[in-house]
PDB file of C-alpha atoms and ligand atoms in Angstrom:
ATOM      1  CA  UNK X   1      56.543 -87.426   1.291  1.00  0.00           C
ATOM      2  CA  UNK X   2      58.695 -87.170   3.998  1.00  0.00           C
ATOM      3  CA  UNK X   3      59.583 -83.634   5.549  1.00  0.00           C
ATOM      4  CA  UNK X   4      62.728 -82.121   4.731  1.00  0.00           C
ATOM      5  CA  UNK X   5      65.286 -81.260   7.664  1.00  0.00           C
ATOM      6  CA  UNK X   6      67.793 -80.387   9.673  1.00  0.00           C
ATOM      7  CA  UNK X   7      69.643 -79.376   6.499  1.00  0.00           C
ATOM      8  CA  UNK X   8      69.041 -82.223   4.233  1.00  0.00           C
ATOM      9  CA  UNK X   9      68.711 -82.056   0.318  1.00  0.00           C
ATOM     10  CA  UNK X  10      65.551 -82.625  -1.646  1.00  0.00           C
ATOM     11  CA  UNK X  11      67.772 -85.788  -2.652  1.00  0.00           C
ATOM     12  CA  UNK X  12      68.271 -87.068   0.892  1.00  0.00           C
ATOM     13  CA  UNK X  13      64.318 -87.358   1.557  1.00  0.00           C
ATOM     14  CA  UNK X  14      63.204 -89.121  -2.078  1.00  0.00           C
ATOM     15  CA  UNK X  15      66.122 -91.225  -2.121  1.00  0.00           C
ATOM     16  CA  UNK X  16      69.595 -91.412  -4.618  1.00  0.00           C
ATOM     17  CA  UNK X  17      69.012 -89.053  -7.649  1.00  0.00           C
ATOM     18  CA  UNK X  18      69.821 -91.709  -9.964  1.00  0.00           C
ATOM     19  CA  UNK X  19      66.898 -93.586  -8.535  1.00  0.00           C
ATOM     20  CA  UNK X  20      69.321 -96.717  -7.668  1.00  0.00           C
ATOM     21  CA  UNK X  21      68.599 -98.047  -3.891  1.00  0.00           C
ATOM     22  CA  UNK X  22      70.911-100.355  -2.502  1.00  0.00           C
ATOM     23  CA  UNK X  23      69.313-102.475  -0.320  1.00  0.00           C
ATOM     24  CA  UNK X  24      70.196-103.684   3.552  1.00  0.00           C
ATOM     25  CA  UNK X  25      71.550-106.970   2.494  1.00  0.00           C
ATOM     26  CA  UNK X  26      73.822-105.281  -0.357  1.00  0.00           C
ATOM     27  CA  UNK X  27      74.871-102.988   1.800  1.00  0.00           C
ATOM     28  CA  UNK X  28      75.937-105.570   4.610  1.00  0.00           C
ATOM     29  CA  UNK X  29      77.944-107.290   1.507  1.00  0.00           C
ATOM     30  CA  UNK X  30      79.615-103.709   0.745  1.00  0.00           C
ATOM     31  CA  UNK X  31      80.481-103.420   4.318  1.00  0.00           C
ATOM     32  CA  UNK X  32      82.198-107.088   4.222  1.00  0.00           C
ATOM     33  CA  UNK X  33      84.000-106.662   0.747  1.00  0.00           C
ATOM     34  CA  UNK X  34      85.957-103.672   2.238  1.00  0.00           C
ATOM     35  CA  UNK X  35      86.849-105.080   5.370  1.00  0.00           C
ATOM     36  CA  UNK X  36      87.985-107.488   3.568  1.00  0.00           C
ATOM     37  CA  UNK X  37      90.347-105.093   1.397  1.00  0.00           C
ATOM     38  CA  UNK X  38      91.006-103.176   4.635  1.00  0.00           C
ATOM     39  CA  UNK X  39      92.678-106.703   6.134  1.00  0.00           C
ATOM     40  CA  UNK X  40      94.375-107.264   3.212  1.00  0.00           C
ATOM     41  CA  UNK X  41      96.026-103.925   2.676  1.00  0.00           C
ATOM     42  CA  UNK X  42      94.233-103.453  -0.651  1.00  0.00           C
ATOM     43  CA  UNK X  43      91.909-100.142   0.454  1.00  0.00           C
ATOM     44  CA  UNK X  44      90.320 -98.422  -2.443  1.00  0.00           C
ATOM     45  CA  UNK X  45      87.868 -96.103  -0.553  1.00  0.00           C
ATOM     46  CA  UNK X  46      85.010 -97.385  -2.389  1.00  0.00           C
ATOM     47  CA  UNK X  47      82.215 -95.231  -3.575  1.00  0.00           C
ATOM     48  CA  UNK X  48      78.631 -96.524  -3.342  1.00  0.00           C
ATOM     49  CA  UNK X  49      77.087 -93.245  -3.760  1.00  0.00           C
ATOM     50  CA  UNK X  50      76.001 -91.972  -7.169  1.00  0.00           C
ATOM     51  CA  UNK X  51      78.505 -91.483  -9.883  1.00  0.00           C
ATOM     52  CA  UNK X  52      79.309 -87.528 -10.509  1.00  0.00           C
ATOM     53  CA  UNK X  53      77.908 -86.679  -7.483  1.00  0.00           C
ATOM     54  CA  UNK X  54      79.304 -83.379  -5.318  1.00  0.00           C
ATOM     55  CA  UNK X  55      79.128 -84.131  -1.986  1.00  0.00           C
ATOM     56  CA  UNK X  56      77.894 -80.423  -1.587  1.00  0.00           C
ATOM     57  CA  UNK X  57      74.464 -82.051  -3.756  1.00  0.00           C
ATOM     58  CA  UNK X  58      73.601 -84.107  -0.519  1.00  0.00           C
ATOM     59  CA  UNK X  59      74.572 -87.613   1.211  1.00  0.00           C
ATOM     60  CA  UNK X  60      73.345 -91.367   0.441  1.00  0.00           C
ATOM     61  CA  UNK X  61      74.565 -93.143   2.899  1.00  0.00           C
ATOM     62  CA  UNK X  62      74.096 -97.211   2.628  1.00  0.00           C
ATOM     63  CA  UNK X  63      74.285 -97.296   6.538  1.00  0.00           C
ATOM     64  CA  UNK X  64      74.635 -96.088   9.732  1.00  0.00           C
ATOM     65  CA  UNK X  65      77.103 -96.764  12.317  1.00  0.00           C
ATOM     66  CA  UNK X  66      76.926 -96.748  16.056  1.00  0.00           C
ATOM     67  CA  UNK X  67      81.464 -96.682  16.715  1.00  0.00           C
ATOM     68  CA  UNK X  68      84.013 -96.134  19.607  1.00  0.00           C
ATOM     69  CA  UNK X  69      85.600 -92.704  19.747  1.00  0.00           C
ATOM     70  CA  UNK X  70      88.654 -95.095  20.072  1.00  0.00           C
ATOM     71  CA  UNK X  71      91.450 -93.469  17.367  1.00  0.00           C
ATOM     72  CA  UNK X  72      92.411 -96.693  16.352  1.00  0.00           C
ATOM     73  CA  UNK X  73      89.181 -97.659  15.216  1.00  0.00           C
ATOM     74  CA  UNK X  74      87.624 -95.381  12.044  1.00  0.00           C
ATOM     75  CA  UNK X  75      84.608 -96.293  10.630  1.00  0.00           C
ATOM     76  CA  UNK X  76      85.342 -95.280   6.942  1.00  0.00           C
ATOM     77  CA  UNK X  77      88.690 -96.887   7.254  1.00  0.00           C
ATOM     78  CA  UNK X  78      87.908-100.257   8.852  1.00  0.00           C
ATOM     79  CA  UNK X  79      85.366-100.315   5.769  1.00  0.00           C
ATOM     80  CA  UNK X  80      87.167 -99.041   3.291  1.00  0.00           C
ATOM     81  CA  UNK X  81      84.516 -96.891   2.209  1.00  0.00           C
ATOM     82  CA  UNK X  82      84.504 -93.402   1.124  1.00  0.00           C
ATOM     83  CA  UNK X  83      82.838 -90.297   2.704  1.00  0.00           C
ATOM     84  CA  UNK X  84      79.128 -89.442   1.646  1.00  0.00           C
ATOM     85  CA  UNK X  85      78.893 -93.619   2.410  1.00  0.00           C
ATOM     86  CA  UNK X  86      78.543 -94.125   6.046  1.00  0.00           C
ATOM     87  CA  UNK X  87      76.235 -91.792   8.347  1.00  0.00           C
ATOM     88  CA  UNK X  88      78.597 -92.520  11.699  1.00  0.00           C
ATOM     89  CA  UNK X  89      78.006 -91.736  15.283  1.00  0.00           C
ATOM     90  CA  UNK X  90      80.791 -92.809  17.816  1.00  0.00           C
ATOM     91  CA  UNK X  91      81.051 -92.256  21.414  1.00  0.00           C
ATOM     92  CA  UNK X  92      83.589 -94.311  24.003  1.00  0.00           C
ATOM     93  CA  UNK X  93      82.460 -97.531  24.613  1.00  0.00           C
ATOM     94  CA  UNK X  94      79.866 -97.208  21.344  1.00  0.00           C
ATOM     95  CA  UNK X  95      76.869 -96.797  24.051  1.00  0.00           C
ATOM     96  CA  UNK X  96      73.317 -95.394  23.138  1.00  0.00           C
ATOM     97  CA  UNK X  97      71.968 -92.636  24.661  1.00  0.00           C
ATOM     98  CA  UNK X  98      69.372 -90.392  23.124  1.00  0.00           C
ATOM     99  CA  UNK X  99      71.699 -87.892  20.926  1.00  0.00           C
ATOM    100  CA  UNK X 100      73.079 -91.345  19.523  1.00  0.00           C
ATOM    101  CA  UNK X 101      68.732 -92.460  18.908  1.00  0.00           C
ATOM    102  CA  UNK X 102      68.486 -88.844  17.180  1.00  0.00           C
ATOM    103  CA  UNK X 103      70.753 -89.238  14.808  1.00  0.00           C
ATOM    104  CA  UNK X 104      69.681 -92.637  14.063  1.00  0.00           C
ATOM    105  CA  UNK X 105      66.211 -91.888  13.905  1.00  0.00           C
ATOM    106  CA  UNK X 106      67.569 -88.642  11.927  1.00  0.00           C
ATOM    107  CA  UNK X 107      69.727 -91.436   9.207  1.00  0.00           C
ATOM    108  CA  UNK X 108      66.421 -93.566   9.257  1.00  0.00           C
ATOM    109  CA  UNK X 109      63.702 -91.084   8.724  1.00  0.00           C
ATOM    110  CA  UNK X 110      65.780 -88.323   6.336  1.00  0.00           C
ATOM    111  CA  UNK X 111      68.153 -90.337   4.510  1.00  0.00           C
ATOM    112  CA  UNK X 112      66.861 -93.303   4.351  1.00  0.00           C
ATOM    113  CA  UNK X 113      69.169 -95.660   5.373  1.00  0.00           C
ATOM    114  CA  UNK X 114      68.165 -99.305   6.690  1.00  0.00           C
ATOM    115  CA  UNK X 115      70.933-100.696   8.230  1.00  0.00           C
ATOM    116  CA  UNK X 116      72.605 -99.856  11.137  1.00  0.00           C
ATOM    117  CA  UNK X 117      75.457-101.777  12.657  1.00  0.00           C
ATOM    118  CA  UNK X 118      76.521-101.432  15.916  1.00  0.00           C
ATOM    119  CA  UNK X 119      80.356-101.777  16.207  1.00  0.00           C
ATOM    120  CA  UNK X 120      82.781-102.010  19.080  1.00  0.00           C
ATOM    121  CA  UNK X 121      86.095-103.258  19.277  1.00  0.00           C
ATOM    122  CA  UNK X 122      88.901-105.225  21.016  1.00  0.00           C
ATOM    123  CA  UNK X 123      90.667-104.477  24.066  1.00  0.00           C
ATOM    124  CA  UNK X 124      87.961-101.032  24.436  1.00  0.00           C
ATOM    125  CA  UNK X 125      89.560 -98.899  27.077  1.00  0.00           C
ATOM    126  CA  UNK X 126      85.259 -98.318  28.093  1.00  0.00           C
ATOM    127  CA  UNK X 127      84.461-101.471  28.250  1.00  0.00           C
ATOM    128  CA  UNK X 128      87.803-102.606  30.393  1.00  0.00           C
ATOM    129  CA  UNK X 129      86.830 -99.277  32.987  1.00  0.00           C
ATOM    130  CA  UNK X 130      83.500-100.900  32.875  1.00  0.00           C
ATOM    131  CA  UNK X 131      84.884-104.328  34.107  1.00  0.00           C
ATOM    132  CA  UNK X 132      86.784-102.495  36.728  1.00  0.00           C
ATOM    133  CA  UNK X 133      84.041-101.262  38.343  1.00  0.00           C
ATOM    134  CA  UNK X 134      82.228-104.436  38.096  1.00  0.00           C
ATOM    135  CA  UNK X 135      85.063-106.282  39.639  1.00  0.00           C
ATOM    136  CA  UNK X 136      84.606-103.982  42.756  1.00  0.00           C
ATOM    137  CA  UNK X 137      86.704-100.528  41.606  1.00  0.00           C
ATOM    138  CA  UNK X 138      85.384 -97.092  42.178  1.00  0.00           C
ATOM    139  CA  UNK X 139      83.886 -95.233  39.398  1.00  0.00           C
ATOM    140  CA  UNK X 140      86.190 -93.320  37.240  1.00  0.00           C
ATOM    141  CA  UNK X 141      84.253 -90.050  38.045  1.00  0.00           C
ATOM    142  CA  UNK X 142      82.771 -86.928  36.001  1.00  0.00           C
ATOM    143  CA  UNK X 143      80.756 -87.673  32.860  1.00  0.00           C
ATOM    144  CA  UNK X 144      82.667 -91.238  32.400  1.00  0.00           C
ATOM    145  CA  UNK X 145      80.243 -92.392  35.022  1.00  0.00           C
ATOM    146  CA  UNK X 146      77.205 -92.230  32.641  1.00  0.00           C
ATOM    147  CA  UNK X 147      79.230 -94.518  30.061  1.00  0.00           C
ATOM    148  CA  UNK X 148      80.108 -96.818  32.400  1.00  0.00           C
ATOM    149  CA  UNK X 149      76.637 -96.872  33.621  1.00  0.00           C
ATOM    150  CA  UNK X 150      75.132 -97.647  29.753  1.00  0.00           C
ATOM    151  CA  UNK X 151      78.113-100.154  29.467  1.00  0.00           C
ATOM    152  CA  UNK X 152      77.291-102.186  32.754  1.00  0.00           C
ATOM    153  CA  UNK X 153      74.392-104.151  32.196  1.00  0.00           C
ATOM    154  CA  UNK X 154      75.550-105.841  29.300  1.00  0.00           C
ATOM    155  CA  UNK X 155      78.242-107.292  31.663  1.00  0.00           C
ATOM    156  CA  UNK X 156      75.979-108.268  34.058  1.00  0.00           C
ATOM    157  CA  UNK X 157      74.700-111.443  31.915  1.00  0.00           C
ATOM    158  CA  UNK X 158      78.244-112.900  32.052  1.00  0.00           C
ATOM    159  CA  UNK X 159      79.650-115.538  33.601  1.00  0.00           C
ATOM    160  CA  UNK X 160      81.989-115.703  36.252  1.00  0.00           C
ATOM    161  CA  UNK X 161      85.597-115.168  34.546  1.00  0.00           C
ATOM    162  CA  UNK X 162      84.717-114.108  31.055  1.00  0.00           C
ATOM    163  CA  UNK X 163      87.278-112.283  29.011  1.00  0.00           C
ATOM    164  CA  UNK X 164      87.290-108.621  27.846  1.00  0.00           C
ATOM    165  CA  UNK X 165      86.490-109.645  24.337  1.00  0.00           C
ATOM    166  CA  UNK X 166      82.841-111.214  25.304  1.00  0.00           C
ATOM    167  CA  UNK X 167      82.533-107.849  27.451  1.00  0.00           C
ATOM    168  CA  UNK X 168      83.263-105.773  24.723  1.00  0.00           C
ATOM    169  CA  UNK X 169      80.808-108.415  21.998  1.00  0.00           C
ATOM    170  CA  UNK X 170      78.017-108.233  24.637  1.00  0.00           C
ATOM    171  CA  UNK X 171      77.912-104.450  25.018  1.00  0.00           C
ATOM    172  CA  UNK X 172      77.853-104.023  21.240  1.00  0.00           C
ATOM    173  CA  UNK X 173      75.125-106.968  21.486  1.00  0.00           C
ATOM    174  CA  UNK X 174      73.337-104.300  24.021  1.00  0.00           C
ATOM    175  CA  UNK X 175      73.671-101.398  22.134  1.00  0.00           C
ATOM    176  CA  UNK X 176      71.618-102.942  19.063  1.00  0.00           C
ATOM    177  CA  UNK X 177      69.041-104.290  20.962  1.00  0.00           C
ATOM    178  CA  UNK X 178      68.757-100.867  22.741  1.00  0.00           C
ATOM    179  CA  UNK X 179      68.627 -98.773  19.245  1.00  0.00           C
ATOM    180  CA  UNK X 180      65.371-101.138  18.571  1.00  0.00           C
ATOM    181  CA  UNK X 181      64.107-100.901  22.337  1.00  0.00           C
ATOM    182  CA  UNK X 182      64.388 -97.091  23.404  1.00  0.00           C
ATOM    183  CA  UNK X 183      63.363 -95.527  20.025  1.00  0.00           C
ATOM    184  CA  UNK X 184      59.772 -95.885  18.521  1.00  0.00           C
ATOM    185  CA  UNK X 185      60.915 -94.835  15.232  1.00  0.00           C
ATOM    186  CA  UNK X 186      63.776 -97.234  14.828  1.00  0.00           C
ATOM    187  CA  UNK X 187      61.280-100.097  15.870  1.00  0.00           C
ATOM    188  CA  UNK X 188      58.429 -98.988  13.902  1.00  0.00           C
ATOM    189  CA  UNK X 189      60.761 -98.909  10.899  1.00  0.00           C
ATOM    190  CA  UNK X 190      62.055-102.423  11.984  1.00  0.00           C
ATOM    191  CA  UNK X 191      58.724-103.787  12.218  1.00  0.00           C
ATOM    192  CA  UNK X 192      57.402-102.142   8.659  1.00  0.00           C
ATOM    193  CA  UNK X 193      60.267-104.271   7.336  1.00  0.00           C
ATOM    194  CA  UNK X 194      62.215-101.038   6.522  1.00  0.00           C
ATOM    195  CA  UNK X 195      65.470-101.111   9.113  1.00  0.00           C
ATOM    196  CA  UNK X 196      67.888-103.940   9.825  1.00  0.00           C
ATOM    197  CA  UNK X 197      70.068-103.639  13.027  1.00  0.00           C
ATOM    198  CA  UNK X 198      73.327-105.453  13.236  1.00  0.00           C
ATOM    199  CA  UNK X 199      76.156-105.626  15.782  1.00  0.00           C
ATOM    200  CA  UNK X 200      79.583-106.569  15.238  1.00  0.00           C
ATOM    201  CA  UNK X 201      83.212-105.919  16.848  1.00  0.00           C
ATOM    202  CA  UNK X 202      86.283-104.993  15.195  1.00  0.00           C
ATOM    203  CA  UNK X 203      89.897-106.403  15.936  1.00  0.00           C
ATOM    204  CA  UNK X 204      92.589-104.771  16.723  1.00  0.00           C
ATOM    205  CA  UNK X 205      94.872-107.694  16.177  1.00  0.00           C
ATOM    206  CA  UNK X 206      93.689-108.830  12.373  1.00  0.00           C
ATOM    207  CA  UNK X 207      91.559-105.719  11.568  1.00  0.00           C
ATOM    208  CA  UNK X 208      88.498-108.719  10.847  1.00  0.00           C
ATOM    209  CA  UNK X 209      84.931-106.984  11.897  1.00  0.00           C
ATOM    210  CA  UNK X 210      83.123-110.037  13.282  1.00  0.00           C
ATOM    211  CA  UNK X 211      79.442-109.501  12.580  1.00  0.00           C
ATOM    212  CA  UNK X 212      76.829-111.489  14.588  1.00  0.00           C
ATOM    213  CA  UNK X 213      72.908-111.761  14.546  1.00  0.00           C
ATOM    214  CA  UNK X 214      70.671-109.023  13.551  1.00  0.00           C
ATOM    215  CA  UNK X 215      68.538-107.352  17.062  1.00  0.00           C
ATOM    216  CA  UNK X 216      65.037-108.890  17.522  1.00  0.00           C
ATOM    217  CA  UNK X 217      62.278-107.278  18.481  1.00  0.00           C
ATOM    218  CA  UNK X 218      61.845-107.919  22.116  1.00  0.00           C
ATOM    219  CA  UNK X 219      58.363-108.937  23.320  1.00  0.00           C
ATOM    220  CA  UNK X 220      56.610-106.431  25.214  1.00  0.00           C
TER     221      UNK X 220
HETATM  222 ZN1  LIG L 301      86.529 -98.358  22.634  1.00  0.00          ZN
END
């Protein structure tokens, strides 16, 4: 049985109370269908969670989501999906740093979820300060260093001349491969067959979230 914490319901740990489990591939469908309505102006907010259900009775989220603070870009909105749904962590420039890998590991461990998309978005005011300082600018000072910092090395694979939209899909690239390399849960559930880790980018322009392949376990 797995230990009950930081809060969460007898629920959370054993799974949905009406014994249901929607699986990583389902929930990767959910996630499409209501972009999909998102784009098309036809939102419905969605419940997947169990019918009857107070929120105050615990969560059951189907995923977790790694987002920019960006207010343009809102995870329950660009999925059309309502709350008790999505377990969402967002930061500027959707980087991973070990607050981000507890509250994965917390989403993975407590509440079971197995899929966690990584999700950035066009024209990402982090990833275009990142660039800067690439191209030869001065860091933007304070705390912003350390995003720029987590941001840069995706950037660095790159050629010569790319746009701000393969910056911005390579970072989110980086941030899923990180969730599997710098946390020993998240891989350990990945390689028990248990986790799925997925990154994608959201547009600004047609409000489409591109999805692209699932993080690999890197050789050691
Ligand atoms: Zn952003």
């Amino acid at each position: 049985m797995i230990p009950v914490a930081f809060g969460a319901t007898a629920a959370d740990a054993e799974g949905r109370p009406d014994g249901k489990k929607i699986s990583p591939e389902s929930a990767l469908k959910a996630l499409k269908s209501g972009n999909l309505r998102h784009r098309h102006g036809k939102s419905i907010r969605k419940s997947y969670a169990p019918k009857g259900e107070a929120l105050s009775k615990g969560q059951w989220p189907i995923a977790a989501i790694v987002g920019c603070a960006d207010s343009r870009v809102h995870p329950d909105e660009i999925f059309d999906i309502a709350p008790a749904n999505l377990f969402v962590v967002r930061n500027a420039g959707n980087v991973i740093d070990d607050d981000v890998l507890g509250s994965l590991e917390y989403a993975v461990e407590h509440l079971g979820v197995e899929l966690i998309v990584t999700c950035g978005h066009s024209l990402c005011g982090a990833v275009k300060a990142t660039e800067a300082v690439v191209l030869g600018g001065d860091l933007p000072g304070g705390h912003i260093n350390n995003l720029v910092e987590k941001i840069r090395p995706a950037l660095a694979a790159l050629p010569v001349g790319h746009t701000l939209q393969q910056a911005v899909t390579a970072n989110s690239k980086q941030s899923a491969q990180r969730a599997l390399n710098d946390s020993e849960i998240l891989l350990e559930a990945k390689l028990a067959g248990k986790l799925h880790v997925v990154s994608a980018t959201y547009s600004l322009v047609n409000k489409k979230v591109y999805f692209y392949n699932e993080a690999t376990v890197t050789p050691v």
